[in-house]
PDB file of C-alpha atoms in Angstrom:
ATOM      1  CA  GLN A   1    -138.012  -4.147 177.312  1.00 93.00           C
ATOM      2  CA  VAL A   2    -140.842  -2.053 175.915  1.00 96.00           C
ATOM      3  CA  GLN A   3    -143.621  -4.097 174.348  1.00 97.00           C
ATOM      4  CA  LEU A   4    -146.913  -3.016 172.815  1.00 98.00           C
ATOM      5  CA  GLN A   5    -149.780  -5.482 172.463  1.00 98.00           C
ATOM      6  CA  GLN A   6    -152.728  -4.534 170.294  1.00 98.00           C
ATOM      7  CA  SER A   7    -156.281  -5.780 170.686  1.00 98.00           C
ATOM      8  CA  GLY A   8    -159.542  -5.171 168.910  1.00 96.00           C
ATOM      9  CA  PRO A   9    -161.813  -6.569 166.212  1.00 96.00           C
ATOM     10  CA  GLY A  10    -160.534  -7.376 162.761  1.00 95.00           C
ATOM     11  CA  LEU A  11    -163.861  -6.770 161.054  1.00 98.00           C
ATOM     12  CA  VAL A  12    -165.949  -3.606 161.260  1.00 98.00           C
ATOM     13  CA  LYS A  13    -169.153  -2.783 159.399  1.00 98.00           C
ATOM     14  CA  PRO A  14    -169.398   0.323 157.209  1.00 98.00           C
ATOM     15  CA  SER A  15    -170.549   3.451 159.063  1.00 97.00           C
ATOM     16  CA  GLU A  16    -169.623   1.938 162.427  1.00 98.00           C
ATOM     17  CA  THR A  17    -166.726   2.828 164.728  1.00 98.00           C
ATOM     18  CA  LEU A  18    -163.359   1.077 164.659  1.00 98.00           C
ATOM     19  CA  SER A  19    -161.920   0.622 168.158  1.00 98.00           C
ATOM     20  CA  LEU A  20    -158.427  -0.591 168.997  1.00 98.00           C
ATOM     21  CA  THR A  21    -156.454  -0.725 172.228  1.00 98.00           C
ATOM     22  CA  CYS A  22    -152.725  -0.904 172.797  1.00 98.00           C
ATOM     23  CA  THR A  23    -151.447  -2.275 176.105  1.00 98.00           C
ATOM     24  CA  VAL A  24    -147.911  -1.287 177.045  1.00 98.00           C
ATOM     25  CA  SER A  25    -145.508  -3.349 179.137  1.00 97.00           C
ATOM     26  CA  GLY A  26    -141.961  -2.584 180.202  1.00 97.00           C
ATOM     27  CA  TYR A  27    -142.582   1.155 180.377  1.00 97.00           C
ATOM     28  CA  SER A  28    -145.086   3.411 182.124  1.00 96.00           C
ATOM     29  CA  ILE A  29    -147.094   5.611 179.766  1.00 95.00           C
ATOM     30  CA  SER A  30    -147.102   8.222 182.538  1.00 93.00           C
ATOM     31  CA  SER A  31    -143.325   8.564 182.240  1.00 93.00           C
ATOM     32  CA  GLY A  32    -143.493  10.314 178.902  1.00 88.00           C
ATOM     33  CA  TYR A  33    -143.223   9.839 175.135  1.00 92.00           C
ATOM     34  CA  TYR A  34    -145.919  10.197 172.527  1.00 93.00           C
ATOM     35  CA  TRP A  35    -148.131   7.204 171.847  1.00 96.00           C
ATOM     36  CA  GLY A  36    -149.635   6.957 168.436  1.00 95.00           C
ATOM     37  CA  TRP A  37    -151.340   5.118 165.637  1.00 98.00           C
ATOM     38  CA  ILE A  38    -150.225   4.436 162.065  1.00 98.00           C
ATOM     39  CA  ARG A  39    -152.115   2.566 159.379  1.00 98.00           C
ATOM     40  CA  GLN A  40    -151.185   0.886 156.122  1.00 98.00           C
ATOM     41  CA  PRO A  41    -153.814  -0.004 153.495  1.00 98.00           C
ATOM     42  CA  PRO A  42    -153.161  -3.216 151.590  1.00 97.00           C
ATOM     43  CA  GLY A  43    -150.222  -2.777 149.224  1.00 95.00           C
ATOM     44  CA  LYS A  44    -149.841   0.901 150.101  1.00 97.00           C
ATOM     45  CA  GLY A  45    -147.692   3.159 152.244  1.00 97.00           C
ATOM     46  CA  LEU A  46    -147.770   4.329 155.842  1.00 98.00           C
ATOM     47  CA  GLU A  47    -150.212   6.936 157.117  1.00 97.00           C
ATOM     48  CA  TRP A  48    -149.936   8.611 160.510  1.00 97.00           C
ATOM     49  CA  ILE A  49    -153.341   8.765 162.213  1.00 98.00           C
ATOM     50  CA  GLY A  50    -152.569  10.578 165.431  1.00 96.00           C
ATOM     51  CA  SER A  51    -150.619  10.711 168.668  1.00 95.00           C
ATOM     52  CA  ILE A  52    -151.378  11.320 172.317  1.00 95.00           C
ATOM     53  CA  TYR A  53    -149.197  12.366 175.228  1.00 93.00           C
ATOM     54  CA  HIS A  54    -149.629  10.871 178.702  1.00 84.00           C
ATOM     55  CA  SER A  55    -151.199  14.150 179.817  1.00 87.00           C
ATOM     56  CA  GLY A  56    -153.948  13.616 177.267  1.00 88.00           C
ATOM     57  CA  SER A  57    -152.806  16.175 174.687  1.00 94.00           C
ATOM     58  CA  THR A  58    -153.773  14.922 171.236  1.00 95.00           C
ATOM     59  CA  TYR A  59    -152.488  15.500 167.720  1.00 95.00           C
ATOM     60  CA  TYR A  60    -154.291  14.208 164.645  1.00 96.00           C
ATOM     61  CA  ASN A  61    -153.746  13.888 160.919  1.00 96.00           C
ATOM     62  CA  PRO A  62    -155.836  16.736 159.441  1.00 95.00           C
ATOM     63  CA  SER A  63    -157.333  14.373 156.875  1.00 96.00           C
ATOM     64  CA  LEU A  64    -158.770  12.144 159.615  1.00 97.00           C
ATOM     65  CA  LYS A  65    -159.233  14.609 162.451  1.00 97.00           C
ATOM     66  CA  SER A  66    -163.018  14.798 162.227  1.00 97.00           C
ATOM     67  CA  ARG A  67    -163.355  11.031 162.750  1.00 98.00           C
ATOM     68  CA  VAL A  68    -160.508  10.196 165.155  1.00 98.00           C
ATOM     69  CA  THR A  69    -160.434  10.049 168.920  1.00 97.00           C
ATOM     70  CA  THR A  70    -157.520   8.807 170.976  1.00 97.00           C
ATOM     71  CA  SER A  71    -157.373   8.349 174.720  1.00 95.00           C
ATOM     72  CA  VAL A  72    -154.990   7.102 177.362  1.00 95.00           C
ATOM     73  CA  ASP A  73    -155.692   5.078 180.509  1.00 94.00           C
ATOM     74  CA  THR A  74    -152.628   5.341 182.711  1.00 92.00           C
ATOM     75  CA  SER A  75    -154.116   3.040 185.342  1.00 94.00           C
ATOM     76  CA  LYS A  76    -154.147   0.204 182.814  1.00 96.00           C
ATOM     77  CA  ASN A  77    -151.081   1.454 180.931  1.00 96.00           C
ATOM     78  CA  GLN A  78    -153.136   1.479 177.746  1.00 97.00           C
ATOM     79  CA  PHE A  79    -154.036   3.876 174.986  1.00 97.00           C
ATOM     80  CA  SER A  80    -156.841   3.568 172.478  1.00 97.00           C
ATOM     81  CA  LEU A  81    -158.015   4.596 169.037  1.00 98.00           C
ATOM     82  CA  LYS A  82    -161.546   5.201 167.813  1.00 98.00           C
ATOM     83  CA  LEU A  83    -162.253   5.915 164.157  1.00 98.00           C
ATOM     84  CA  SER A  84    -165.875   6.674 163.392  1.00 98.00           C
ATOM     85  CA  SER A  85    -168.007   6.345 160.263  1.00 98.00           C
ATOM     86  CA  VAL A  86    -165.649   3.879 158.621  1.00 98.00           C
ATOM     87  CA  THR A  87    -165.767   2.961 154.955  1.00 98.00           C
ATOM     88  CA  ALA A  88    -163.920   0.432 152.819  1.00 98.00           C
ATOM     89  CA  ALA A  89    -161.145   3.007 152.434  1.00 98.00           C
ATOM     90  CA  ASP A  90    -160.329   2.504 156.121  1.00 98.00           C
ATOM     91  CA  THR A  91    -159.389  -1.137 155.526  1.00 98.00           C
ATOM     92  CA  ALA A  92    -155.755  -1.392 156.607  1.00 98.00           C
ATOM     93  CA  VAL A  93    -153.258  -2.821 159.030  1.00 98.00           C
ATOM     94  CA  TYR A  94    -153.309  -0.580 162.087  1.00 98.00           C
ATOM     95  CA  TYR A  95    -150.181  -0.209 164.221  1.00 98.00           C
ATOM     96  CA  CYS A  96    -149.770   1.374 167.622  1.00 98.00           C
ATOM     97  CA  ALA A  97    -146.369   2.763 168.495  1.00 97.00           C
ATOM     98  CA  ARG A  98    -144.310   4.630 171.045  1.00 95.00           C
ATOM     99  CA  PHE A  99    -142.714   7.489 169.190  1.00 88.00           C
ATOM    100  CA  GLY A 100    -139.375   8.905 170.229  1.00 88.00           C
ATOM    101  CA  THR A 101    -137.141  11.091 168.113  1.00 84.00           C
ATOM    102  CA  ARG A 102    -134.458   8.395 168.218  1.00 90.00           C
ATOM    103  CA  ASP A 103    -136.430   5.200 168.593  1.00 92.00           C
ATOM    104  CA  VAL A 104    -139.825   3.735 167.850  1.00 94.00           C
ATOM    105  CA  TYR A 105    -141.469   0.708 169.425  1.00 96.00           C
ATOM    106  CA  TRP A 106    -144.298  -0.908 167.475  1.00 97.00           C
ATOM    107  CA  GLY A 107    -147.251  -3.092 168.208  1.00 97.00           C
ATOM    108  CA  GLN A 108    -147.725  -6.250 166.196  1.00 97.00           C
ATOM    109  CA  GLY A 109    -150.255  -4.695 163.848  1.00 98.00           C
ATOM    110  CA  THR A 110    -153.977  -5.444 163.568  1.00 98.00           C
ATOM    111  CA  PRO A 111    -155.475  -6.092 160.127  1.00 98.00           C
ATOM    112  CA  VAL A 112    -158.873  -4.412 160.036  1.00 98.00           C
ATOM    113  CA  THR A 113    -161.366  -5.001 157.242  1.00 98.00           C
ATOM    114  CA  VAL A 114    -164.388  -2.785 156.768  1.00 98.00           C
ATOM    115  CA  SER A 115    -167.131  -4.886 155.246  1.00 97.00           C
ATOM    116  CA  SER A 116    -170.762  -5.744 155.821  1.00 95.00           C
TER     117      SER A 116
ATOM    118  CA  GLU B   1    -148.726  20.070 154.965  1.00 87.00           C
ATOM    119  CA  ILE B   2    -145.229  18.955 154.039  1.00 93.00           C
ATOM    120  CA  VAL B   3    -145.164  16.362 151.269  1.00 96.00           C
ATOM    121  CA  LEU B   4    -142.287  13.900 150.953  1.00 98.00           C
ATOM    122  CA  THR B   5    -141.566  12.480 147.502  1.00 98.00           C
ATOM    123  CA  GLN B   6    -139.367   9.412 147.246  1.00 98.00           C
ATOM    124  CA  SER B   7    -137.520   8.260 144.168  1.00 97.00           C
ATOM    125  CA  PRO B   8    -137.275   5.946 142.463  1.00 97.00           C
ATOM    126  CA  ALA B   9    -140.502   4.072 143.192  1.00 98.00           C
ATOM    127  CA  THR B  10    -138.689   0.799 142.543  1.00 98.00           C
ATOM    128  CA  LEU B  11    -134.953   0.122 142.490  1.00 98.00           C
ATOM    129  CA  SER B  12    -133.635  -3.141 141.055  1.00 98.00           C
ATOM    130  CA  LEU B  13    -130.107  -4.044 142.138  1.00 98.00           C
ATOM    131  CA  SER B  14    -127.977  -7.087 142.862  1.00 97.00           C
ATOM    132  CA  PRO B  15    -126.392  -8.096 146.180  1.00 97.00           C
ATOM    133  CA  GLY B  16    -123.076  -6.329 146.639  1.00 97.00           C
ATOM    134  CA  GLU B  17    -124.163  -3.258 144.693  1.00 98.00           C
ATOM    135  CA  ARG B  18    -124.612   0.226 146.131  1.00 98.00           C
ATOM    136  CA  ALA B  19    -128.137   1.554 146.622  1.00 98.00           C
ATOM    137  CA  THR B  20    -129.023   5.244 146.630  1.00 98.00           C
ATOM    138  CA  LEU B  21    -132.562   6.226 147.640  1.00 98.00           C
ATOM    139  CA  SER B  22    -133.842   9.783 147.497  1.00 98.00           C
ATOM    140  CA  CYS B  23    -136.399  11.720 149.528  1.00 98.00           C
ATOM    141  CA  ARG B  24    -137.395  15.266 148.636  1.00 98.00           C
ATOM    142  CA  ALA B  25    -139.527  17.517 150.862  1.00 98.00           C
ATOM    143  CA  SER B  26    -141.956  20.126 149.560  1.00 97.00           C
ATOM    144  CA  GLN B  27    -140.445  22.605 152.027  1.00 97.00           C
ATOM    145  CA  SER B  28    -137.519  22.577 154.407  1.00 97.00           C
ATOM    146  CA  VAL B  29    -137.635  19.986 157.182  1.00 97.00           C
ATOM    147  CA  SER B  30    -134.213  21.028 158.507  1.00 96.00           C
ATOM    148  CA  SER B  31    -132.625  17.729 159.596  1.00 97.00           C
ATOM    149  CA  TYR B  32    -135.839  16.249 160.995  1.00 97.00           C
ATOM    150  CA  LEU B  33    -135.856  13.347 158.563  1.00 97.00           C
ATOM    151  CA  ALA B  34    -135.872   9.639 159.364  1.00 98.00           C
ATOM    152  CA  TRP B  35    -135.616   6.470 157.307  1.00 98.00           C
ATOM    153  CA  TYR B  36    -137.445   3.197 157.927  1.00 98.00           C
ATOM    154  CA  GLN B  37    -137.154  -0.276 156.449  1.00 98.00           C
ATOM    155  CA  GLN B  38    -140.226  -2.489 156.147  1.00 98.00           C
ATOM    156  CA  LYS B  39    -140.336  -6.149 155.203  1.00 98.00           C
ATOM    157  CA  PRO B  40    -143.553  -8.024 154.303  1.00 96.00           C
ATOM    158  CA  GLY B  41    -145.751  -8.754 157.286  1.00 95.00           C
ATOM    159  CA  GLN B  42    -143.582  -6.714 159.645  1.00 97.00           C
ATOM    160  CA  ALA B  43    -143.780  -3.317 161.286  1.00 97.00           C
ATOM    161  CA  PRO B  44    -141.383  -0.690 159.963  1.00 97.00           C
ATOM    162  CA  ARG B  45    -137.939  -0.543 161.533  1.00 97.00           C
ATOM    163  CA  LEU B  46    -136.247   2.796 162.214  1.00 97.00           C
ATOM    164  CA  LEU B  47    -132.812   2.946 160.582  1.00 98.00           C
ATOM    165  CA  ILE B  48    -131.764   6.578 160.570  1.00 98.00           C
ATOM    166  CA  TYR B  49    -132.984   9.582 162.573  1.00 97.00           C
ATOM    167  CA  ASP B  50    -132.288  13.286 162.173  1.00 97.00           C
ATOM    168  CA  ALA B  51    -131.037  12.736 158.615  1.00 98.00           C
ATOM    169  CA  SER B  52    -127.732  11.050 159.370  1.00 98.00           C
ATOM    170  CA  ASN B  53    -127.782   9.310 162.756  1.00 98.00           C
ATOM    171  CA  ARG B  54    -127.824   5.557 162.658  1.00 98.00           C
ATOM    172  CA  VAL B  55    -129.994   3.801 165.257  1.00 96.00           C
ATOM    173  CA  THR B  56    -128.106   1.533 167.627  1.00 94.00           C
ATOM    174  CA  GLY B  57    -127.713  -1.908 166.080  1.00 95.00           C
ATOM    175  CA  ILE B  58    -128.185  -0.809 162.478  1.00 97.00           C
ATOM    176  CA  PRO B  59    -125.282  -1.991 160.278  1.00 98.00           C
ATOM    177  CA  ALA B  60    -122.747   0.599 159.186  1.00 98.00           C
ATOM    178  CA  ARG B  61    -123.532  -0.056 155.513  1.00 98.00           C
ATOM    179  CA  PHE B  62    -126.630   2.110 156.026  1.00 98.00           C
ATOM    180  CA  SER B  63    -125.986   5.846 155.966  1.00 98.00           C
ATOM    181  CA  GLY B  64    -128.116   8.947 155.614  1.00 98.00           C
ATOM    182  CA  SER B  65    -127.312  12.423 154.399  1.00 98.00           C
ATOM    183  CA  GLY B  66    -128.938  15.699 153.482  1.00 98.00           C
ATOM    184  CA  SER B  67    -130.693  18.667 155.033  1.00 97.00           C
ATOM    185  CA  GLY B  68    -133.389  21.129 154.110  1.00 97.00           C
ATOM    186  CA  THR B  69    -135.343  19.516 151.283  1.00 98.00           C
ATOM    187  CA  ASP B  70    -133.082  16.824 149.792  1.00 98.00           C
ATOM    188  CA  PHE B  71    -132.097  13.633 151.564  1.00 98.00           C
ATOM    189  CA  THR B  72    -130.407  10.375 150.630  1.00 98.00           C
ATOM    190  CA  LEU B  73    -130.277   6.917 152.151  1.00 98.00           C
ATOM    191  CA  THR B  74    -127.266   4.946 150.964  1.00 98.00           C
ATOM    192  CA  ILE B  75    -126.676   1.244 151.411  1.00 98.00           C
ATOM    193  CA  SER B  76    -123.020   0.753 150.550  1.00 97.00           C
ATOM    194  CA  SER B  77    -123.065  -2.938 149.644  1.00 97.00           C
ATOM    195  CA  LEU B  78    -126.410  -4.710 149.512  1.00 98.00           C
ATOM    196  CA  GLU B  79    -126.955  -7.826 151.564  1.00 98.00           C
ATOM    197  CA  PRO B  80    -129.803 -10.248 150.713  1.00 97.00           C
ATOM    198  CA  GLU B  81    -131.744  -9.115 153.802  1.00 97.00           C
ATOM    199  CA  ASP B  82    -131.725  -5.474 152.660  1.00 98.00           C
ATOM    200  CA  PHE B  83    -134.303  -6.018 149.928  1.00 98.00           C
ATOM    201  CA  ALA B  84    -137.423  -4.387 151.327  1.00 98.00           C
ATOM    202  CA  VAL B  85    -139.462  -1.193 151.154  1.00 98.00           C
ATOM    203  CA  TYR B  86    -137.923   1.991 152.530  1.00 98.00           C
ATOM    204  CA  TYR B  87    -139.826   5.027 153.795  1.00 98.00           C
ATOM    205  CA  CYS B  88    -138.672   8.486 154.748  1.00 98.00           C
ATOM    206  CA  GLN B  89    -140.552  10.406 157.453  1.00 97.00           C
ATOM    207  CA  GLN B  90    -140.407  14.016 158.632  1.00 96.00           C
ATOM    208  CA  ARG B  91    -141.157  15.415 162.083  1.00 93.00           C
ATOM    209  CA  THR B  92    -140.889  19.179 161.621  1.00 93.00           C
ATOM    210  CA  ASN B  93    -144.131  19.713 163.514  1.00 89.00           C
ATOM    211  CA  TRP B  94    -143.514  17.012 166.107  1.00 87.00           C
ATOM    212  CA  PRO B  95    -145.443  14.964 167.168  1.00 89.00           C
ATOM    213  CA  SER B  96    -147.214  15.304 163.835  1.00 92.00           C
ATOM    214  CA  ILE B  97    -145.365  13.275 161.201  1.00 93.00           C
ATOM    215  CA  THR B  98    -145.698  12.435 157.535  1.00 96.00           C
ATOM    216  CA  PHE B  99    -144.220   9.654 155.430  1.00 97.00           C
ATOM    217  CA  GLY B 100    -143.026   9.412 151.881  1.00 98.00           C
ATOM    218  CA  GLN B 101    -144.744   6.932 149.582  1.00 98.00           C
ATOM    219  CA  GLY B 102    -141.871   4.452 149.765  1.00 98.00           C
ATOM    220  CA  THR B 103    -139.174   2.975 147.539  1.00 98.00           C
ATOM    221  CA  ARG B 104    -139.226  -0.745 146.838  1.00 98.00           C
ATOM    222  CA  LEU B 105    -135.724  -2.203 146.675  1.00 98.00           C
ATOM    223  CA  GLU B 106    -135.878  -5.456 144.753  1.00 98.00           C
ATOM    224  CA  ILE B 107    -133.375  -8.075 143.671  1.00 96.00           C
ATOM    225  CA  LYS B 108    -132.303  -7.755 140.063  1.00 93.00           C
TER     226      LYS B 108
END
């Protein structure tokens, strides 16, 4: 069974970099699929941040592209998100996910607050 | 960028009634349209992919239809556990995706 476990701080200071990691079990990242990040501000809808393939090919939301970096570590079966220069507008629940065209597996979600 | 507009924003119905949720795309997405259900404190759950295909394990009361720019999610007879927020999502430029703003289905 595919499981995604997120880790990372729940509080980030303005102007700093948000960093989250998603550890996958039950499936090897190297075997395929796109691995991505979605966020949801409090009381609002879903926003796709970006996705990465096991080869390292990346795809980002144009509105966040200048601040987003994603990476994959196949040796640890993990993928990661970095979002730089955060502001209060980046406060949200962040989800990692394995995206297929017919199925999606989600992490548990990490609430992240940007505040000094 | 393709924009998805969902209507209505909120739908108030009673258990046993039929729910019809709409999703309109700013340009054709062919049949690359999915529907998700999200309950408070939970990750979204994929219900329908490619406009009309139900995910394994999703009850038959959920159905999707449409192509091009106009899509519908229908719940034939509402169960108490169906009251949630529903999102449509397009994948025309896979793996890039966009979501609609959501429809809240609430108990009348």
